[in-house]
Amino acid sequence: AQSVTQLGSHVSVSEGALVLLRCNYSSSVPPYLFWYVQYPNQGLQLLLKYTSAATLVKGINGFEAEFKKSETSFHLTKPSAHMSDAAEYFCAVSDLVSGGYQKVTFGTGTKLQVIP
Amino acid sequence: GAVVSQHPSWVICKSGTSVKIECRSLDFQATTMFWYRQFPKQSLMLMATSNEGSKATYEQGVEKDKFLINHASLTLSTLTVTSAHPEDSSFYICSARAPLPYNEQFFGPGTRLTVL
């Protein structure tokens, strides 16, 4: 089964500073990878996804992630943090299971704190 | 993007009662819906996969008789927590797989269940 590991359950950055959230995946086949954001007491919103096209994926709200096969990584970055970026971020990988649908497995999440 | 709704958004019930949570895809038909459970400060754990017109597929360790899932139509799946106990208190999130051009999962806003 495929899995993702998120390094750091909490990350704090100053407003305007670079945001870097780390995610490493484990997969025996080219994976589909995702980053989701969750605001308190809300569902998940897709930030971006990698589906074996371009290795640098641009998402919403200025976020982007780079798929690096040699490092089995899919780290999420944003050049300049905003206060509104404070939320929980989940890396996820999808696995094609019997029945033809994709089962999404989530990492443990990283809570981003933005300091004014 | 495609929209998934959940109802209710929060519910408080007494121990021993049953609670039904609805998940609807508002602007697309979803042959497959997913139910997740999220404990405080933890990641989402897949409970079951709901396929329209057939029995749900439950993940290992999830009690089928306790968490009843019904996917009666292409736009509605329900999760019923039977004989709820305080340990069932959690945040329940559904997602629905949208067809092309989306071809991805969209998540509902979640339902906060508190069992007294």
Coordinates of N, CA, C and O in Angstrom, one line a residue, chain A residues 4-72:
Chain A
V4 N 2.2 8.2 2.8 CA 3.0 9.5 2.8 C 3.4 9.8 4.3 O 2.6 9.4 5.2
T5 N 4.5 10.4 4.4 CA 5.0 10.8 5.7 C 5.2 12.3 5.7 O 5.9 12.8 4.8
Q6 N 4.6 13.0 6.6 CA 4.8 14.5 6.7 C 5.7 14.7 7.9 O 5.5 14.3 9.0
L7 N 6.8 15.4 7.6 CA 7.8 15.7 8.7 C 7.4 17.0 9.3 O 7.3 18.1 8.7
G8 N 7.2 17.0 10.6 CA 6.8 18.1 11.4 C 5.4 18.3 11.5 O 4.7 18.6 10.5
S9 N 4.8 18.1 12.7 CA 3.4 18.2 12.9 C 3.0 19.7 13.1 O 1.9 20.1 12.9
H10 N 4.0 20.5 13.4 CA 3.8 22.0 13.6 C 4.9 22.7 12.9 O 6.1 22.4 13.1
V11 N 4.6 23.7 12.1 CA 5.6 24.6 11.5 C 5.1 26.0 11.8 O 4.0 26.4 11.5
S12 N 6.1 26.8 12.2 CA 5.8 28.3 12.4 C 6.7 29.1 11.5 O 7.9 28.9 11.4
V13 N 6.1 30.1 10.8 CA 6.8 31.0 10.0 C 6.3 32.4 10.3 O 5.2 32.6 10.7
S14 N 7.2 33.4 10.0 CA 6.8 34.7 10.1 C 6.0 35.2 8.8 O 6.2 34.6 7.8
E15 N 5.1 36.1 9.0 CA 4.4 36.6 7.8 C 5.4 37.2 6.8 O 6.3 37.9 7.2
G16 N 5.2 36.7 5.6 CA 6.1 37.2 4.5 C 7.3 36.2 4.3 O 8.0 36.3 3.3
A17 N 7.5 35.3 5.2 CA 8.6 34.3 5.0 C 8.2 33.1 4.2 O 7.0 32.9 3.9
L18 N 9.2 32.4 3.8 CA 8.9 31.2 2.9 C 8.2 30.1 3.7 O 8.6 29.9 4.9
V19 N 7.3 29.5 3.1 CA 6.6 28.3 3.7 C 7.1 27.1 3.0 O 7.2 27.0 1.8
L20 N 7.6 26.1 3.9 CA 8.0 24.8 3.3 C 7.4 23.7 4.2 O 7.8 23.6 5.4
L21 N 6.5 22.9 3.6 CA 6.0 21.8 4.3 C 6.4 20.5 3.6 O 6.2 20.4 2.4
R22 N 6.9 19.6 4.4 CA 7.6 18.4 3.8 C 6.7 17.2 3.7 O 5.9 16.9 4.7
C23 N 6.8 16.5 2.6 CA 6.1 15.3 2.4 C 6.9 14.3 1.6 O 7.5 14.6 0.6
N24 N 7.0 13.1 2.2 CA 7.7 12.0 1.4 C 6.7 10.9 1.2 O 5.9 10.6 2.1
Y25 N 6.8 10.3 0.1 CA 5.8 9.2 -0.2 C 6.5 7.9 -0.4 O 7.8 7.8 -0.6
S26 N 5.8 6.9 -0.3 CA 6.2 5.5 -0.5 C 5.3 4.9 -1.5 O 4.1 4.8 -1.3
S27 N 5.9 4.5 -2.6 CA 5.1 4.0 -3.7 C 5.9 3.1 -4.6 O 7.0 3.5 -5.0
S28 N 5.3 2.0 -5.1 CA 6.0 1.1 -6.0 C 5.7 1.5 -7.4 O 6.3 1.0 -8.3
V29 N 4.7 2.3 -7.6 CA 4.3 2.8 -9.0 C 4.2 4.3 -9.0 O 4.1 4.9 -7.9
P30 N 4.3 4.9 -10.1 CA 4.1 6.4 -10.1 C 2.8 6.8 -9.5 O 1.7 6.3 -9.8
P31 N 2.9 7.6 -8.4 CA 1.7 7.9 -7.6 C 1.0 9.1 -8.1 O 1.5 9.9 -8.9
Y32 N -0.2 9.3 -7.7 CA -0.9 10.5 -7.7 C -0.7 11.1 -6.3 O -1.0 10.5 -5.3
L33 N -0.3 12.4 -6.3 CA -0.1 13.0 -5.0 C -0.9 14.3 -4.9 O -1.1 15.0 -5.8
F34 N -1.3 14.6 -3.6 CA -2.1 15.7 -3.4 C -1.6 16.5 -2.2 O -1.0 15.9 -1.3
W35 N -2.0 17.8 -2.1 CA -1.9 18.6 -0.9 C -3.3 19.2 -0.7 O -3.9 19.8 -1.6
Y36 N -3.8 19.0 0.5 CA -5.1 19.6 0.9 C -4.8 20.5 2.1 O -3.9 20.4 2.9
V37 N -5.7 21.5 2.2 CA -5.7 22.4 3.4 C -7.0 22.3 4.1 O -8.1 22.1 3.5
Q38 N -6.9 22.3 5.4 CA -8.1 22.2 6.2 C -8.1 23.4 7.2 O -7.2 23.5 8.1
Y39 N -9.2 24.2 7.2 CA -9.3 25.3 8.2 C -10.2 24.7 9.3 O -10.9 23.7 9.2
P40 N -10.1 25.3 10.5 CA -10.8 24.7 11.7 C -12.2 24.4 11.4 O -13.0 25.2 10.9
N41 N -12.6 23.2 11.8 CA -14.0 22.8 11.7 C -14.6 22.8 10.3 O -15.8 23.0 10.1
Q42 N -13.7 22.6 9.4 CA -14.1 22.6 8.0 C -13.6 21.3 7.3 O -12.7 20.6 7.8
G43 N -14.1 21.1 6.1 CA -13.6 20.0 5.3 C -12.3 20.3 4.6 O -11.7 21.3 5.0
L44 N -11.9 19.5 3.7 CA -10.7 19.7 3.0 C -10.8 20.4 1.7 O -11.8 20.1 1.0
Q45 N -9.9 21.2 1.4 CA -9.8 21.9 0.1 C -8.6 21.5 -0.6 O -7.5 21.5 -0.1
L46 N -8.7 21.1 -1.9 CA -7.6 20.7 -2.7 C -6.7 21.9 -3.0 O -7.2 22.9 -3.6
L47 N -5.4 21.9 -2.7 CA -4.5 22.9 -3.0 C -3.9 22.6 -4.4 O -3.8 23.5 -5.2
L48 N -3.4 21.4 -4.6 CA -2.8 21.0 -5.9 C -2.7 19.5 -5.9 O -2.8 18.9 -4.9
K49 N -2.4 19.0 -7.1 CA -2.2 17.6 -7.3 C -1.2 17.3 -8.4 O -1.1 18.1 -9.3
Y50 N -0.5 16.2 -8.2 CA 0.4 15.7 -9.2 C -0.1 14.5 -9.8 O -0.5 13.5 -9.1
T51 N -0.2 14.5 -11.1 CA -0.7 13.3 -11.8 C 0.2 12.8 -12.9 O -0.3 12.5 -14.0
S52 N 1.5 12.9 -12.7 CA 2.5 12.4 -13.6 C 2.7 13.3 -14.9 O 3.3 12.8 -15.8
A53 N 2.3 14.5 -14.8 CA 2.5 15.4 -15.9 C 3.8 16.3 -15.5 O 4.8 15.7 -15.2
A54 N 3.6 17.5 -15.4 CA 4.8 18.4 -15.0 C 5.2 18.1 -13.5 O 4.3 17.9 -12.7
T55 N 6.5 18.1 -13.3 CA 6.9 17.8 -11.9 C 6.7 19.0 -11.0 O 6.6 18.8 -9.8
L56 N 6.7 20.2 -11.5 CA 6.4 21.3 -10.7 C 4.9 21.7 -10.9 O 4.5 22.0 -11.9
V57 N 4.2 21.6 -9.8 CA 2.7 21.8 -9.8 C 2.4 23.1 -9.1 O 2.8 23.3 -8.0
K58 N 1.6 23.9 -9.8 CA 1.2 25.1 -9.2 C -0.3 24.9 -8.7 O -1.1 24.3 -9.4
G59 N -0.6 25.4 -7.5 CA -1.9 25.3 -7.0 C -2.5 26.6 -6.7 O -2.1 27.7 -7.2
I60 N -3.6 26.6 -5.9 CA -4.3 27.8 -5.5 C -3.5 28.5 -4.4 O -2.7 28.0 -3.7
N61 N -3.9 29.8 -4.2 CA -3.4 30.7 -3.1 C -1.8 30.8 -3.1 O -1.2 31.0 -2.1
G62 N -1.2 30.6 -4.3 CA 0.2 30.8 -4.4 C 1.1 29.7 -4.0 O 2.3 29.8 -4.0
F63 N 0.5 28.6 -3.7 CA 1.2 27.4 -3.3 C 1.7 26.6 -4.6 O 1.1 26.6 -5.6
E64 N 2.8 25.9 -4.4 CA 3.3 25.0 -5.4 C 4.0 23.9 -4.8 O 4.4 23.9 -3.6
A65 N 4.2 22.8 -5.5 CA 4.9 21.6 -5.0 C 5.7 21.0 -6.1 O 5.3 21.0 -7.3
E66 N 6.8 20.4 -5.8 CA 7.7 19.8 -6.8 C 7.8 18.3 -6.5 O 8.2 17.9 -5.4
F67 N 7.5 17.5 -7.5 CA 7.6 16.0 -7.4 C 9.1 15.7 -7.7 O 9.5 16.0 -8.8
K68 N 9.7 15.1 -6.8 CA 11.1 14.6 -7.0 C 11.2 13.1 -6.8 O 11.2 12.6 -5.6
K69 N 11.3 12.4 -7.9 CA 11.2 11.0 -7.8 C 12.5 10.4 -7.1 O 12.4 9.5 -6.3
S70 N 13.6 11.0 -7.3 CA 14.9 10.6 -6.7 C 14.9 10.7 -5.2 O 15.5 9.9 -4.5
E71 N 14.1 11.6 -4.7 CA 14.0 11.9 -3.3 C 12.7 11.4 -2.7 O 12.4 11.5 -1.5
T72 N 11.8 10.8 -3.5 CA 10.5 10.4 -3.2 C 9.8 11.5 -2.3 O 9.2 11.2 -1.3

